PDB file of C-alpha atoms in Angstrom:
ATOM      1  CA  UNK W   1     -15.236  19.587  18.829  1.00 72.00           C
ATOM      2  CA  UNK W   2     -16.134  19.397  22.486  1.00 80.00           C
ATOM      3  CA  UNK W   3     -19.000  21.322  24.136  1.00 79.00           C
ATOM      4  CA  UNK W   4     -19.314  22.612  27.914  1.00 86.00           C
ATOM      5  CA  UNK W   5     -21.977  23.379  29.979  1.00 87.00           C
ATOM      6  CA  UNK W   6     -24.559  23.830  27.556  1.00 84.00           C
ATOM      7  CA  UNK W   7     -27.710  23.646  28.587  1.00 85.00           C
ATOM      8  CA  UNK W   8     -30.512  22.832  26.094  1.00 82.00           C
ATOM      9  CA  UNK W   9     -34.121  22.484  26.479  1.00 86.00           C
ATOM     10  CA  UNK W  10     -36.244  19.210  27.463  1.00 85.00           C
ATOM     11  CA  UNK W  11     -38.036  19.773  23.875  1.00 86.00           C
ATOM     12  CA  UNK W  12     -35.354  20.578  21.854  1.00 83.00           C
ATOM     13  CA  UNK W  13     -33.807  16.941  22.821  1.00 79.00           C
ATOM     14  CA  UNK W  14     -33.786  14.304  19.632  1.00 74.00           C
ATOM     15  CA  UNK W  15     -33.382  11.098  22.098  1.00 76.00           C
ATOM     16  CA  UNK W  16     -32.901  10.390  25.717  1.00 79.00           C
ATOM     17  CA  UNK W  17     -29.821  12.761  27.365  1.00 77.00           C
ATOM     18  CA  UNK W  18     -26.291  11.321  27.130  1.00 75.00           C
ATOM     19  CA  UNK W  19     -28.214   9.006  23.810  1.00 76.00           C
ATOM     20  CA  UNK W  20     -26.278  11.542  21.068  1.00 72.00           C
ATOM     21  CA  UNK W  21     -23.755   8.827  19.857  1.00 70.00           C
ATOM     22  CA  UNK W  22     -25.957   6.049  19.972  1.00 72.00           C
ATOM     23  CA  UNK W  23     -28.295   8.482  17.997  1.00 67.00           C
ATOM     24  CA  UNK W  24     -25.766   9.359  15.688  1.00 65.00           C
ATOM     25  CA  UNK W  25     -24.732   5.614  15.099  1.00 66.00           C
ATOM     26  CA  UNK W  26     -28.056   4.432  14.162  1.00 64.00           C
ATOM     27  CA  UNK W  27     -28.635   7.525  11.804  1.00 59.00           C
ATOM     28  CA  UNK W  28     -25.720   6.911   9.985  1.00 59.00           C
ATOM     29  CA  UNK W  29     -25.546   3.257   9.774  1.00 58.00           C
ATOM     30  CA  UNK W  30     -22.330   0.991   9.151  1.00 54.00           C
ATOM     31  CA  UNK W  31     -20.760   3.244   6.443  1.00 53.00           C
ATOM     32  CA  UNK W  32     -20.734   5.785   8.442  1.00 54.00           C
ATOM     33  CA  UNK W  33     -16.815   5.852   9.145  1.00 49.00           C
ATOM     34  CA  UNK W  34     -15.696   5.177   5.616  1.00 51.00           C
ATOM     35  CA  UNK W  35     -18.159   7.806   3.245  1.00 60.00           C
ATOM     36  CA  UNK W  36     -16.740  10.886   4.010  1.00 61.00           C
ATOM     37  CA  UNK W  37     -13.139   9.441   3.588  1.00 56.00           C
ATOM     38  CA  UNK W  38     -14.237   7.952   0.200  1.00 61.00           C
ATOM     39  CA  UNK W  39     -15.663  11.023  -0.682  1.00 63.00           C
ATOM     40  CA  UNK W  40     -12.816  13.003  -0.271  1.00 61.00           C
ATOM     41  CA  UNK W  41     -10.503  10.810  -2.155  1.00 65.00           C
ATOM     42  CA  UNK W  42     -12.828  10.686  -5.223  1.00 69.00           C
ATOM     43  CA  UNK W  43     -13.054  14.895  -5.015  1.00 71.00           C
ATOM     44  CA  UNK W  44      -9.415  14.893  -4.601  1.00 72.00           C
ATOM     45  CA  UNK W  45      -8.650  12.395  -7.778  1.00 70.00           C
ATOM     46  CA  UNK W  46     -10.867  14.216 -10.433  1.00 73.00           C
ATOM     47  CA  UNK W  47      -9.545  17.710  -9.086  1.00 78.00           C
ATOM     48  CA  UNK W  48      -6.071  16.238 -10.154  1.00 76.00           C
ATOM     49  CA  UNK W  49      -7.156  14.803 -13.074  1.00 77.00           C
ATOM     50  CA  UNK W  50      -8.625  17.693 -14.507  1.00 82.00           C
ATOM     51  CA  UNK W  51      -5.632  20.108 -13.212  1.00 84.00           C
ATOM     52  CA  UNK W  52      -2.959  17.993 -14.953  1.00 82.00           C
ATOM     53  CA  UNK W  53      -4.929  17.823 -18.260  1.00 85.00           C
ATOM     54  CA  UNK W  54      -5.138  21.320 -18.114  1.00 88.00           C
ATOM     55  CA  UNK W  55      -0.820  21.435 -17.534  1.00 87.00           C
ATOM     56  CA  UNK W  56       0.607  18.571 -19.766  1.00 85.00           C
ATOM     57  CA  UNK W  57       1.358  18.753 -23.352  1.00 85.00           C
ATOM     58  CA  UNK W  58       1.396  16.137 -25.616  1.00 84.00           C
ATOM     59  CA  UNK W  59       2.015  16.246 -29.101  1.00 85.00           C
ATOM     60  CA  UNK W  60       1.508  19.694 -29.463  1.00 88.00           C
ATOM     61  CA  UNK W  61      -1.597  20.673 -27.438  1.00 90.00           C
ATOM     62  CA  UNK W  62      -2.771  20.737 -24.074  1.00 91.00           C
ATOM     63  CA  UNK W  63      -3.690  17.050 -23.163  1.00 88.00           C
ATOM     64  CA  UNK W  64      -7.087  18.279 -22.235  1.00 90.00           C
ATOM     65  CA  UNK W  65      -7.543  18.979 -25.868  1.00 92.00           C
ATOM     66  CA  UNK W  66      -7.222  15.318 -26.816  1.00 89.00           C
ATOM     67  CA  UNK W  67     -10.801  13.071 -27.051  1.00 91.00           C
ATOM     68  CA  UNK W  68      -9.831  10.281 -24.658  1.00 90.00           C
ATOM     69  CA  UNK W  69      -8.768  12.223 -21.686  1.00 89.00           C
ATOM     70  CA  UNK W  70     -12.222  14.620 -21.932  1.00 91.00           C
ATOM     71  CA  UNK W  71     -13.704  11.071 -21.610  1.00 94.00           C
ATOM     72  CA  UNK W  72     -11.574  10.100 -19.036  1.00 91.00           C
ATOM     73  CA  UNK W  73     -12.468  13.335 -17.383  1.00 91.00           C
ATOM     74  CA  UNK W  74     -16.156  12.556 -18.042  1.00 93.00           C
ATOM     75  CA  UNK W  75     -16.470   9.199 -16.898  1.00 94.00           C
ATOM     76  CA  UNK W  76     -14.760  10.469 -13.807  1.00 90.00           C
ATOM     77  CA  UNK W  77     -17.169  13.194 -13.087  1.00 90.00           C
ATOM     78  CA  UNK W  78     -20.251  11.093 -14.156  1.00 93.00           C
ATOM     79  CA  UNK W  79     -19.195   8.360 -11.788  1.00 92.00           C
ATOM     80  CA  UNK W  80     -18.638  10.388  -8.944  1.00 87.00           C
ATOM     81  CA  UNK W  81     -21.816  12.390  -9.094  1.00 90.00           C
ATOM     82  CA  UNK W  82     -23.962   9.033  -9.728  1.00 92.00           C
ATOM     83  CA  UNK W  83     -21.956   7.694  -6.281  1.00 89.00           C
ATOM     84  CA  UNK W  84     -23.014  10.641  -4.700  1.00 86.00           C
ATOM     85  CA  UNK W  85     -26.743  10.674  -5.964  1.00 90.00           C
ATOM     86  CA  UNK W  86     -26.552   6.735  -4.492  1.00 90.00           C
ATOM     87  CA  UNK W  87     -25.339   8.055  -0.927  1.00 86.00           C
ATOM     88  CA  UNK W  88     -27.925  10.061  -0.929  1.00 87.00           C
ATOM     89  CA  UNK W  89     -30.985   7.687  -1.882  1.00 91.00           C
ATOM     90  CA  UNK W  90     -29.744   5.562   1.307  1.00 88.00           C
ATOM     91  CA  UNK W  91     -29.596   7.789   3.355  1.00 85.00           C
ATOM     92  CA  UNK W  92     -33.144   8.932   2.605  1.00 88.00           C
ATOM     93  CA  UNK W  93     -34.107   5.102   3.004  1.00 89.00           C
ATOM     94  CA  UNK W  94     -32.417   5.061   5.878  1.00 86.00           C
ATOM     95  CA  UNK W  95     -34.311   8.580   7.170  1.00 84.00           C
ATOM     96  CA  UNK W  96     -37.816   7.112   5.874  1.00 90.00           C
ATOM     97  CA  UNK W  97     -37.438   3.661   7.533  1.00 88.00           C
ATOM     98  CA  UNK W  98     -35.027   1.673   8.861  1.00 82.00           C
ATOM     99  CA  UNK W  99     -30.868   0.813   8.606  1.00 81.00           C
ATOM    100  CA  UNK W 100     -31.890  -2.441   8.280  1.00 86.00           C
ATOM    101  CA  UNK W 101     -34.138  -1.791   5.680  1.00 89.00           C
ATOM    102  CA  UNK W 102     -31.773  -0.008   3.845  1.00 87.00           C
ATOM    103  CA  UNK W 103     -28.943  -2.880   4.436  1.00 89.00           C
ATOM    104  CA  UNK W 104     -28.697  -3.610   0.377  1.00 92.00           C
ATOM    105  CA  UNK W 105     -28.764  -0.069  -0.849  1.00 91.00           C
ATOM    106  CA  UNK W 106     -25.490   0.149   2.084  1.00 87.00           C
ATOM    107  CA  UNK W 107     -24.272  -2.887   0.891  1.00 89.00           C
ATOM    108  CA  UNK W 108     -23.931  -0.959  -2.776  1.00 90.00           C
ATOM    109  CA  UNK W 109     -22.836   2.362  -1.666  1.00 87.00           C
ATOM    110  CA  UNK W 110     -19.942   0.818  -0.531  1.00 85.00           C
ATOM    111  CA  UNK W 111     -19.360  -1.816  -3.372  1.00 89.00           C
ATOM    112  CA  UNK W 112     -19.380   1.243  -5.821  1.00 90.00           C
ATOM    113  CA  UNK W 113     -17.643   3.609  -4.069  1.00 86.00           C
ATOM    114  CA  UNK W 114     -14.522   0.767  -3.549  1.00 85.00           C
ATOM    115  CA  UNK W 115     -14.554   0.625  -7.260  1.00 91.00           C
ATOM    116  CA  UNK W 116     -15.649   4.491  -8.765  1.00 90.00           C
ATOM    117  CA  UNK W 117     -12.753   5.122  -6.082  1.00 86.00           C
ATOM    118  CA  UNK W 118     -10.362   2.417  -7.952  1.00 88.00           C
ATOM    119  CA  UNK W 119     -11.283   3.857 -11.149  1.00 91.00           C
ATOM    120  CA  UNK W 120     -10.693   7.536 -10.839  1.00 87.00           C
ATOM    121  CA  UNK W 121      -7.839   6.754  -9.012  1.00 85.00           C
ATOM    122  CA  UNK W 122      -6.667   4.672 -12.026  1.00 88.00           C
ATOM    123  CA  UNK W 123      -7.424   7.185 -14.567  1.00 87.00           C
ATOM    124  CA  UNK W 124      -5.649   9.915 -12.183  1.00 83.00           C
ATOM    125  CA  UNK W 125      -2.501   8.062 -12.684  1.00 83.00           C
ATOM    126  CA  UNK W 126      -2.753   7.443 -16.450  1.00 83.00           C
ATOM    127  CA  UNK W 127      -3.277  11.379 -16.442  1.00 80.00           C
ATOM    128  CA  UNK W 128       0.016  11.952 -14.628  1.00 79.00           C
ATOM    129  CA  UNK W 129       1.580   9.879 -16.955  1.00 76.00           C
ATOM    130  CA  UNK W 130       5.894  10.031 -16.254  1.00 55.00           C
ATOM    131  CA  UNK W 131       5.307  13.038 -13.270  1.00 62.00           C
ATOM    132  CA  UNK W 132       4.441   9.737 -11.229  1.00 47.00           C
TER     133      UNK W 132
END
């Protein structure tokens, strides 16, 4: 996205003119490039999950019928919400102080998102099954 000639006032400004990506970069620390990626890919993965239990039979019944895949489906959703819940607590850290300050609560945001990302990923492809 790419604005021209806009003009905006002196007290509307959040930093010095021509400081927006340096502002932006500070804000959003070093995960900033790899969060909304992550994100997406966890979404993605439990939407899949839960539309190919809903498809596949097995033995009878609709896969999402059977006890391990709603806990499969659980875990999934659990994770990702608790993943998101941690985003957010950093990024209030990060609002209320400091990116340093907030360098071990980054440090686990992406630690568990590599692995909550592994794992629904992992459970995605059990939930395939043979379509893989």
């Amino acid at each position: 996205m790419r604005y021209n000639n806009v003009r905006v006032p002196i007290d509307h400004l959040l930093g010095p003119e021509g400081g927006g990506r340096m502002l932006a970069q500070r804000r959003l620390g070093a995960a900033a490039s790899t969060t909304p990626c992550a994100r997406w890919r966890l979404q993605e993965g439990h939407r899949h999950d839960v539309e190919r239990a809903l498809s596949r039979q097995s033995h009878g019944k609709v896969i999402a019928e059977h006890q391990m895949v709603q806990e499969a489906i659980a875990d999934s959703y659990a994770e990702y919400h608790m993943l998101r819940l941690l985003v957010l607590w950093t990024a209030w850290t990060i609002d209320r102080s400091s990116t340093r300050e907030a360098r071990t609560q980054i440090a686990a945001c992406k630690y568990s998102c590599a692995k909550i990302q592994k794992d629904i990923v992992f459970r995605a492809i059990h939930m395939f099954g043979s379509l893989v």
